[in-house]
Coordinates of C-alpha atoms and ligand atoms in Angstrom, one line a residue:
X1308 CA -23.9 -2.6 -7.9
X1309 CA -20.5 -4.0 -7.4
X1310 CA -17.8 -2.2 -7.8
X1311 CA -15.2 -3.2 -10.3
X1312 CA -12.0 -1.2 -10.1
X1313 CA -10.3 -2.6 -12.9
X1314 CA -13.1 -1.4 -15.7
X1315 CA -12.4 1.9 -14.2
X1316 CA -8.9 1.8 -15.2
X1317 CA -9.8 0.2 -18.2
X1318 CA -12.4 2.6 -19.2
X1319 CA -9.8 5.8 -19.3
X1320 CA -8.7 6.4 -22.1
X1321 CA -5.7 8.4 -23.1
X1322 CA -4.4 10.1 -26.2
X1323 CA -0.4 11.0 -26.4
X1324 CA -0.3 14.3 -28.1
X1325 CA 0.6 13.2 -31.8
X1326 CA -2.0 10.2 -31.4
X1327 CA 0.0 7.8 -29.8
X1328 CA -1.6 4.7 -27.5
X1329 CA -0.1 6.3 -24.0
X1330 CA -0.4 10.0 -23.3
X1331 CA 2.5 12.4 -23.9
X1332 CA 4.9 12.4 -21.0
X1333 CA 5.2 16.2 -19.8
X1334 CA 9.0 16.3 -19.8
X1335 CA 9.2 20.3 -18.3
X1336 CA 9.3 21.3 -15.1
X1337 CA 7.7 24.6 -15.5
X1338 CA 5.0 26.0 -18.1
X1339 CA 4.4 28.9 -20.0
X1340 CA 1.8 31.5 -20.0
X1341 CA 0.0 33.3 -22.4
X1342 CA -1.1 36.0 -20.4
X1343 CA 0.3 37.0 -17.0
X1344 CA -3.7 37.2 -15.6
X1345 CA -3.7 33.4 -16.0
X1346 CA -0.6 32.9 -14.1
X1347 CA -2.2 34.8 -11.3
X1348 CA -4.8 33.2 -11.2
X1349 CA -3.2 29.8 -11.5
X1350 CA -1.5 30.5 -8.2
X1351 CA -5.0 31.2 -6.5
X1352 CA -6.0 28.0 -8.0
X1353 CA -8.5 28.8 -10.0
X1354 CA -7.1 27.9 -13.5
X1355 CA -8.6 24.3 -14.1
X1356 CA -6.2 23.1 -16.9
X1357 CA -3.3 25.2 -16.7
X1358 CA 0.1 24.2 -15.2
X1359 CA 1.9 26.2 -13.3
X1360 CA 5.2 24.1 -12.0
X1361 CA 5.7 20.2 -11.8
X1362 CA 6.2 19.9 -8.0
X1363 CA 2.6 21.2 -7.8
X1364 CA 1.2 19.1 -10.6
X1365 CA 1.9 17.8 -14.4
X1366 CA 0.0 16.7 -17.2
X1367 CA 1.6 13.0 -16.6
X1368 CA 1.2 13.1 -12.6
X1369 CA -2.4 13.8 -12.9
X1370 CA -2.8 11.1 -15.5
X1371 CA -1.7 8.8 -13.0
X1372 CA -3.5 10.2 -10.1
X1373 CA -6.4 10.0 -11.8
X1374 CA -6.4 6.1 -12.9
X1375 CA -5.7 5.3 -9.3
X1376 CA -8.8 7.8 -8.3
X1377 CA -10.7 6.0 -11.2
X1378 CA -9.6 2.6 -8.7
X1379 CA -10.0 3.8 -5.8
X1380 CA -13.7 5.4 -6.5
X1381 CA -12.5 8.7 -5.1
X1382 CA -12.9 12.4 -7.0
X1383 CA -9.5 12.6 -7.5
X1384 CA -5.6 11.9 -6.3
X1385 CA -2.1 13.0 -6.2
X1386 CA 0.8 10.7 -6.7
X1387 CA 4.0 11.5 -4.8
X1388 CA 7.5 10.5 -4.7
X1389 CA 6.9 7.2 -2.7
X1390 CA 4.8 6.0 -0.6
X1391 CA 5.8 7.7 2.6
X1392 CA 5.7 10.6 0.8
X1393 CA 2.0 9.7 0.2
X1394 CA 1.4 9.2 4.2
X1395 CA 3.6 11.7 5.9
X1396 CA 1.5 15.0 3.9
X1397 CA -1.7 13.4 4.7
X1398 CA -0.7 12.7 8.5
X1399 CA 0.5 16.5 8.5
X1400 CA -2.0 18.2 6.3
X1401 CA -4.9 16.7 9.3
X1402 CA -3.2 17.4 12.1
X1403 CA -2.4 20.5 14.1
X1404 CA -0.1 20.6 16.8
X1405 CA -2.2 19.4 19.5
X1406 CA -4.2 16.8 17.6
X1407 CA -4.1 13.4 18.0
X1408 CA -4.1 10.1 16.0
X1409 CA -5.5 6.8 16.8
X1410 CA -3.4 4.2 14.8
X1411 CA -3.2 0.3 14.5
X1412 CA -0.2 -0.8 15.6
X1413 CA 0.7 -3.7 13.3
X1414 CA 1.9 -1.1 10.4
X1415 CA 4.7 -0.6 8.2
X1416 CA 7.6 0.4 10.0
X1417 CA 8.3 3.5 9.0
X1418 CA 4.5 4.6 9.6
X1419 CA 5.3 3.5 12.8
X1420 CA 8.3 5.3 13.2
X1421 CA 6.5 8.6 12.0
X1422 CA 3.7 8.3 14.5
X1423 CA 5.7 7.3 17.5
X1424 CA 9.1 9.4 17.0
X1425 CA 8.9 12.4 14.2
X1426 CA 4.7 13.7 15.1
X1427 CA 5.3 14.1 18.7
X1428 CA 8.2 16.8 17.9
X1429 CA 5.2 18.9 16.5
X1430 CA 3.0 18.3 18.8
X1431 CA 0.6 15.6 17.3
X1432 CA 0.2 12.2 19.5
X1433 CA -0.8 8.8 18.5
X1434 CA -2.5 5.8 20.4
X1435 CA -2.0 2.8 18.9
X1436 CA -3.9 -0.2 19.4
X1437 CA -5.0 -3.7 18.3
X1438 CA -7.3 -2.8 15.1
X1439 CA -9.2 -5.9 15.1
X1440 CA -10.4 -4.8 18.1
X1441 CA -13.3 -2.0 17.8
X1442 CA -14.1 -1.4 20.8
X1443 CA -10.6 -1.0 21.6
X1444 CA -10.2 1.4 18.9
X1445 CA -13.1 3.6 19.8
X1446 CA -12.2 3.7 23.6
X1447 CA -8.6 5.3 22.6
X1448 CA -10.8 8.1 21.1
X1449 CA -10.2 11.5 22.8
X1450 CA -11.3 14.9 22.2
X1451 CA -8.3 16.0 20.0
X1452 CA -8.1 12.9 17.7
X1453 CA -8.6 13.6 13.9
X1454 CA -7.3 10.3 12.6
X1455 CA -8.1 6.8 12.5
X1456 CA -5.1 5.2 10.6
X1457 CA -4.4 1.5 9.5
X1458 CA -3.8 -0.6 6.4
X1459 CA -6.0 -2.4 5.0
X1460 CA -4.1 -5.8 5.2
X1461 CA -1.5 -5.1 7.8
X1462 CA 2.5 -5.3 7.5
X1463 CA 3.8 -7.6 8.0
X1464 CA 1.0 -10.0 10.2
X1465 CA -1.2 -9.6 7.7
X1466 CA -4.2 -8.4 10.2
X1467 CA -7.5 -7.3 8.1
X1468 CA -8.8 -4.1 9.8
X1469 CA -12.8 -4.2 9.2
X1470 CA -13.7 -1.0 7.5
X1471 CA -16.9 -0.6 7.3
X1472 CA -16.9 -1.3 11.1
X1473 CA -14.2 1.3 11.6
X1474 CA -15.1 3.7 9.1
X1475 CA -18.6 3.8 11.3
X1476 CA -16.7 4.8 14.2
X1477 CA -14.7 7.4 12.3
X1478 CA -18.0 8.9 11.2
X1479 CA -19.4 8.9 14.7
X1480 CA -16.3 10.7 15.8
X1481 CA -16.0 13.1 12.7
X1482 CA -12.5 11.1 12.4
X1483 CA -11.2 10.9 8.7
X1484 CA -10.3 7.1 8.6
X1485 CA -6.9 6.6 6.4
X1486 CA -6.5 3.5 4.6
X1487 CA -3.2 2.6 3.7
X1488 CA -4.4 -0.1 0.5
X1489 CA -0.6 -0.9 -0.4
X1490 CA -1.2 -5.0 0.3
X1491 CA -4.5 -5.3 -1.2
X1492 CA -5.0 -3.7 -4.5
X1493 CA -8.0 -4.2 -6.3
X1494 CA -8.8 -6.8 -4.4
X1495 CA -10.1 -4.7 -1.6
X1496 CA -11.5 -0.8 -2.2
X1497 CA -11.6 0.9 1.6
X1498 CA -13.1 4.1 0.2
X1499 CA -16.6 1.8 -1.2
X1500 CA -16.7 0.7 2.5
X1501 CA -16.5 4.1 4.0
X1502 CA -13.1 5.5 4.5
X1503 CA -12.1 8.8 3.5
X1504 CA -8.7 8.5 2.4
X1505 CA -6.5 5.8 0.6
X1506 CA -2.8 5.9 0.4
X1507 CA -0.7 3.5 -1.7
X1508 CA 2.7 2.6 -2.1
X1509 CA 3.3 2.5 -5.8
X1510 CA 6.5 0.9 -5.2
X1511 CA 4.9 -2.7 -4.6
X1512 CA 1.9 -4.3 -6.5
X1513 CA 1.0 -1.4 -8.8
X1514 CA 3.9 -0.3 -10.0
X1515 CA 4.7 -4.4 -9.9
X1516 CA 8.5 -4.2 -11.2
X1517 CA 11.0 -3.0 -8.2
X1518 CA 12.5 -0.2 -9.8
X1519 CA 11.1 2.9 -8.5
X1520 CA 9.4 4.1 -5.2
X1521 CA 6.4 6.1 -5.8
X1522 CA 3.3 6.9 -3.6
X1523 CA -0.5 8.4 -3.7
X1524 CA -3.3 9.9 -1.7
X1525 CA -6.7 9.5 -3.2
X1526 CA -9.3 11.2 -1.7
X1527 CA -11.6 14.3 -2.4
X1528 CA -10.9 17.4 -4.5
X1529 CA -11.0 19.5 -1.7
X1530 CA -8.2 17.4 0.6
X1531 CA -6.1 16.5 -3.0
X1532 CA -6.2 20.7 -3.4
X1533 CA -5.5 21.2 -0.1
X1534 CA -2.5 19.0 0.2
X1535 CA -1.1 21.0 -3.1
X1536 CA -2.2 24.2 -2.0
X1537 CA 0.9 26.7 -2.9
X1538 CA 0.6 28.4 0.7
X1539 CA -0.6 25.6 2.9
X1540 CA -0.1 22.4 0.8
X1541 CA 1.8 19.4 2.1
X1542 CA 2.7 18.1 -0.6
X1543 CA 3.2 21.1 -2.3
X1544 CA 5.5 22.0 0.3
X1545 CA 7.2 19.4 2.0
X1546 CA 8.0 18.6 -2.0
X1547 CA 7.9 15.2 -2.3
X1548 CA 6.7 15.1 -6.3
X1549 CA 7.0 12.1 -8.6
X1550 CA 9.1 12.8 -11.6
X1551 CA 7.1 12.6 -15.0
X1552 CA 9.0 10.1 -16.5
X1553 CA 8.0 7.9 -13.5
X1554 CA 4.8 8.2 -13.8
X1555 CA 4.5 7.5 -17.3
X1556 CA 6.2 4.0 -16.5
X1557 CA 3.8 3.4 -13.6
X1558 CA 0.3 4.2 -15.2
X1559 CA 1.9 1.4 -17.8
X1560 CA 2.3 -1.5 -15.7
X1561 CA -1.4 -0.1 -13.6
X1562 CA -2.6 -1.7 -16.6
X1563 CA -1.7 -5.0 -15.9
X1564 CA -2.6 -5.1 -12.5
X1565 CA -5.6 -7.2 -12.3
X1566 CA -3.7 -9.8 -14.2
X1567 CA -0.8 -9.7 -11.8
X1568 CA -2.9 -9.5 -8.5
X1569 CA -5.0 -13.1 -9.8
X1570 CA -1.7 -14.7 -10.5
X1571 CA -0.2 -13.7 -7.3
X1572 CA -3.3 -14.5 -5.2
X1573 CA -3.4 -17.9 -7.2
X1574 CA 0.5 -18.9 -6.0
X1575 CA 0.1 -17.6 -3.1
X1576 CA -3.0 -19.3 -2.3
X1577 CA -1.5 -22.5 -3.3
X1578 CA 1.7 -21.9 -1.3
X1579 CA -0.3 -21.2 1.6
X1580 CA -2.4 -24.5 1.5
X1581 CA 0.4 -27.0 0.8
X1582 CA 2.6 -25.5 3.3
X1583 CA -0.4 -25.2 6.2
X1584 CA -0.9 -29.0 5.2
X1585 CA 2.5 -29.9 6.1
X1586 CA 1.9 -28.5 9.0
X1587 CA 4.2 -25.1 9.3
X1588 CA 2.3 -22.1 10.9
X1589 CA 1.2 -20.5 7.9
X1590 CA -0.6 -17.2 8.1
X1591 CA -2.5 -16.1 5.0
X1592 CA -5.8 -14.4 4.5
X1593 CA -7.0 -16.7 2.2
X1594 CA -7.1 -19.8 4.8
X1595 CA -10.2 -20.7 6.6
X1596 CA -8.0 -21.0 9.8
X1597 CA -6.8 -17.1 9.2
X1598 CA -9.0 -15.4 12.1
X1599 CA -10.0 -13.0 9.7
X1600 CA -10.6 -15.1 6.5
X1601 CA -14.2 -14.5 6.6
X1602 CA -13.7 -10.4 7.4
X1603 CA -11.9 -10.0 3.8
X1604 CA -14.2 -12.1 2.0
X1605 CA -16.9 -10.2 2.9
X1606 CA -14.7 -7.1 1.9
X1607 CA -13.3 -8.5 -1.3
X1608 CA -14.2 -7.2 -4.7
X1609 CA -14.7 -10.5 -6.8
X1610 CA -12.1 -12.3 -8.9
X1611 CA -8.6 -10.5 -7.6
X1612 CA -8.3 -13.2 -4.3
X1613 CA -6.4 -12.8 -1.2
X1614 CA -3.5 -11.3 -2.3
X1615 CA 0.2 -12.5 -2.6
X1616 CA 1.5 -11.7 0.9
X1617 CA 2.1 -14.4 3.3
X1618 CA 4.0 -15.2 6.6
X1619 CA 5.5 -19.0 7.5
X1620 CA 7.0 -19.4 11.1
X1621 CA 10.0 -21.7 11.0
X1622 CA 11.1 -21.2 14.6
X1623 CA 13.9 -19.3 14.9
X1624 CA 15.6 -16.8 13.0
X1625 CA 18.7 -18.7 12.0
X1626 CA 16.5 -21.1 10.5
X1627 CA 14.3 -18.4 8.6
X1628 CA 18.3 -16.8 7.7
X1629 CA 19.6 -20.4 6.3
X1630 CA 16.3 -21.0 4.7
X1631 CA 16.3 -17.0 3.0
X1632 CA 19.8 -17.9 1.7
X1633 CA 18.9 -21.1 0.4
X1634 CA 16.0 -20.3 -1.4
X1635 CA 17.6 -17.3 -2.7
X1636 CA 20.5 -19.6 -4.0
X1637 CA 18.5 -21.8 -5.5
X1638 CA 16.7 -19.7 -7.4
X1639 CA 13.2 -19.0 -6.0
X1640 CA 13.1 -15.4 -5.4
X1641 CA 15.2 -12.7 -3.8
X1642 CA 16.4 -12.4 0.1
X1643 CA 14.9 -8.7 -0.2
X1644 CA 12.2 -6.5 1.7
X1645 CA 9.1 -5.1 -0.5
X1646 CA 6.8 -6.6 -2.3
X1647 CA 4.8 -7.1 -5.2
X1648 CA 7.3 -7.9 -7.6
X1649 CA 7.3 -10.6 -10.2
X1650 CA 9.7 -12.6 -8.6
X1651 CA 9.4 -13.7 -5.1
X1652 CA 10.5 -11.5 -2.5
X1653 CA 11.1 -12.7 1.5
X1654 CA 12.7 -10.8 4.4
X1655 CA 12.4 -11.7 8.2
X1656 CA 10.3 -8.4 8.9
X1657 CA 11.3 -8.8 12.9
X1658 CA 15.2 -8.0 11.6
X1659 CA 14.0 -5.7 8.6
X1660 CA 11.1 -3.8 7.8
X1661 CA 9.5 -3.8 11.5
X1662 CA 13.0 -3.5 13.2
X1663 CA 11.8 -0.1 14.0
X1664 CA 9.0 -1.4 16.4
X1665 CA 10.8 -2.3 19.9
X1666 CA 11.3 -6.0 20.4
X1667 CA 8.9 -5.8 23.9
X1668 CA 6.3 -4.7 21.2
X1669 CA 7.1 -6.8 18.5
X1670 CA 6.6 -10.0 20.9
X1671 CA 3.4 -8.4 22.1
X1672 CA 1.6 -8.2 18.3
X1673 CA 2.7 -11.7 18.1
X1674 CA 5.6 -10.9 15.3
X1675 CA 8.0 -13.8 15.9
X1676 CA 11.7 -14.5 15.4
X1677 CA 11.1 -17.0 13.1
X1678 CA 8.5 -15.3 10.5
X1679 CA 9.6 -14.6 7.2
X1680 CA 7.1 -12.6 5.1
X1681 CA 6.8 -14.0 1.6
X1682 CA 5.7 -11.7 -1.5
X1683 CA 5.0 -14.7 -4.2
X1684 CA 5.9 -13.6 -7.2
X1685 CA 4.1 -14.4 -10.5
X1686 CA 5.5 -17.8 -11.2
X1687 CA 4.5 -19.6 -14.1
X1688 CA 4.4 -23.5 -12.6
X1689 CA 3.6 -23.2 -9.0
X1690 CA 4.0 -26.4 -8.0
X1691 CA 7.6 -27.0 -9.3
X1692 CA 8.6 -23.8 -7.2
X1693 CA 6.7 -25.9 -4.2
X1694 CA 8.6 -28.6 -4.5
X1695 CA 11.7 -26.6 -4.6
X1696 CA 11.1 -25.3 -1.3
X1697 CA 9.8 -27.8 0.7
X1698 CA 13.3 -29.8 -0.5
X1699 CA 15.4 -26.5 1.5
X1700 CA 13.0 -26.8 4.4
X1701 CA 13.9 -30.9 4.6
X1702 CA 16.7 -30.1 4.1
X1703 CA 17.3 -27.5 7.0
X1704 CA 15.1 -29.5 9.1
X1705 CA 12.3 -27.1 9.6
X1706 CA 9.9 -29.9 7.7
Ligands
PLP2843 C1 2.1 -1.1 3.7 C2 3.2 -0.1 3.4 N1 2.9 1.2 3.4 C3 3.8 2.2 3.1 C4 5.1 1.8 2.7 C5 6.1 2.9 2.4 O1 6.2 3.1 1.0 P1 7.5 3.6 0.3 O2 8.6 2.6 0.6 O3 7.1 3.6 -1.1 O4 7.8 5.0 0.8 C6 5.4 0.5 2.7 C7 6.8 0.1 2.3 O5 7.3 -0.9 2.6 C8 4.4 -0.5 3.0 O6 4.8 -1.8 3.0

């Protein structure tokens, strides 16, 4: 049967406490007890129901958690103050000094700069390697590794890791394979195709609006209790806990997601076509000349498309700069990093988001000067925005 993550989210369904259409937002940070035994035993975790204290869960949090779960196909999830805070716990709840982590290397940067700069000062290593490449992935394999780690629909090349190929490998290994699904929403569901983990950044396409960060690990009850155990937890411990109010507002606009991801696949789609027709080196999954345009299609869930995340080259970076600040003055989106927000969003990610990965490197995964990462917003009349910018790029020359 195909799996239809947006009927999942649909079919919860949620009372507020006096009847109201959204659930009651838990505004407390700590909960009473009837009896001191149930406290007790709260703290050993065995109180289904109870709260205890909102760093370690709230009525609201785990409403949210467990929509995206209900997305995601997994048993459960715990959301987290953003989406590093979602990765780092995970990274750190896996790995003992010691252990090791096989990672792609075309991830966001501050993944990146996690693996390669903070892990080693505990003692946890990481390989990172071309993820398209499986048998590349599997030879970086050693003894000690416990992680395979990439995203789904890589930052900022927009690289489609094939997970049912490497969640094979992880299982050959007894790796957990960590999906980061941040670009890909709905559109793609790594845990269906054999991953065991799937982190998000709320702050883009879910949460959809730009103005909160926000994260979440979905995975199985016993790693989601693990990573909020009170003694060992993570999460729990490293603290980094969504506030409820945020959490309300997110599970709102979760609702609206599969009408946001078709819009911005559908602009971005178009976008991508015109501009690879006026011949600019346009890198989008949804093109046939994408080297992995076949790969996500045979991953896709139906109707959601190819996402709205897409990469132009213009040469240089003062072109991509006067372009940014053109566009930006006239009106079609924002000079800002992120993504997923209704308007669009575009950044040169070689001066930005992946300025923590060394320019040798950079050049080496084939991230250019002159890219600028485009997150198309939800524009009503995509063609008028088109024209728009194909007037700045005649008139800076690039077309
Ligand atoms: C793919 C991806 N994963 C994780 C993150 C980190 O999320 P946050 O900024 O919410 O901590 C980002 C942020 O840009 C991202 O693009």
């Amino acid at each position: 049967m195909t799996f239809k993550p947006a009927n999942n989210i649909q079919d919860l369904q949620y009372f507020g406490e006096f009847g109201g259409v959204n659930p009651s937002i838990s505004d407390s940070s700590t909960y009473t007890f009837l009896s001191a035994k149930t406290m007790f035993d709260t703290f050993e975790g065995n109180a289904d129901g109870c709260y205890l204290y909102s760093r370690h869960s709230s009525p609201s949090n785990l409403y949210l958690g467990e929509a995206l779960a209900a997305m995601e196909g997994t048993e459960t999830a715990t959301v987290t103050a953003s989406g590093m805070g979602a990765i780092t716990p995970v990274i750190l709840q896996l790995c003992d000094a010691g252990d090791h982590v096989v990672s792609s290397r075309t991830i966001y940067g501050g993944t990146y700069a996690f693996l390669k700069n903070f892990t080693p000062r505990l003692g946890i290593s990481t390989t990172f390697v071309d993820i398209t490449k499986l048998d590349t992935v599997e030879a970086a394999i050693t003894p000690t590794t416990k992680i395979l780690y990439c995203e789904s629909v890589s930052n900022p090349l927009l690289e489609v890791a094939d997970i049912k190929g490497l969640a094979a490998i992880a299982k050959k290994h007894n790796l957990k394979l960590v999906v980061d699904n941040t670009f890909s929403p709905l559109s793609i569901s790594p845990i269906n195709l054999g991953a065991d983990i799937v982190v998000h950044s709320l702050t883009k396409f879910i949460n959809g609006s730009s103005d909160t960060v926000g994260g979440v690990v979905c995975g199985t009850h016993e790693l989601i209790n693990d990573l909020r155990n009170v003694n060992s937890g993570a999460a729990m411990l490293l603290g980094s806990t969504m506030d409820s109010l945020r959490s309300a507002s997110v599970l709102k606009n979760l609702r609206t997601l599969h009408i946001r991801m078709m819009q911005h696949s559908h602009n971005a789609t178009y976008l991508a076509e015109q501009f690879e027709n006026d011949g600019l080196k346009t890198v989008y999954p949804g093109l046939a000349s994408h080297p992995s345009h076949e790969l996500f299609k045979s991953m896709m869930n139906e109707k959601y498309g190819f996402g709205g995340m897409m990469t132009i080259d213009v040469g240089s970076l003062d072109k991509a700069n006067a372009l940014m600040e053109m566009m930006q003055e006239r009106n079609l989106g924002y000079l800002a990093v992120s993504l997923g927000f209704y308007k669009t969003l575009f950044s040169a990610p070689g001066s930005s988001t992946s300025s923590e990965i060394p320019e040798d490197e950079q050049e080496a995964m084939g991230l250019s000067d002159g890219l600028i990462r485009f997150s198309i917003g939800l524009d009503a009349d995509i063609e008028r925005t088109y024209k728009t910018m194909k007037a700045c790029m005649k008139e800076l020359n690039i077309l």
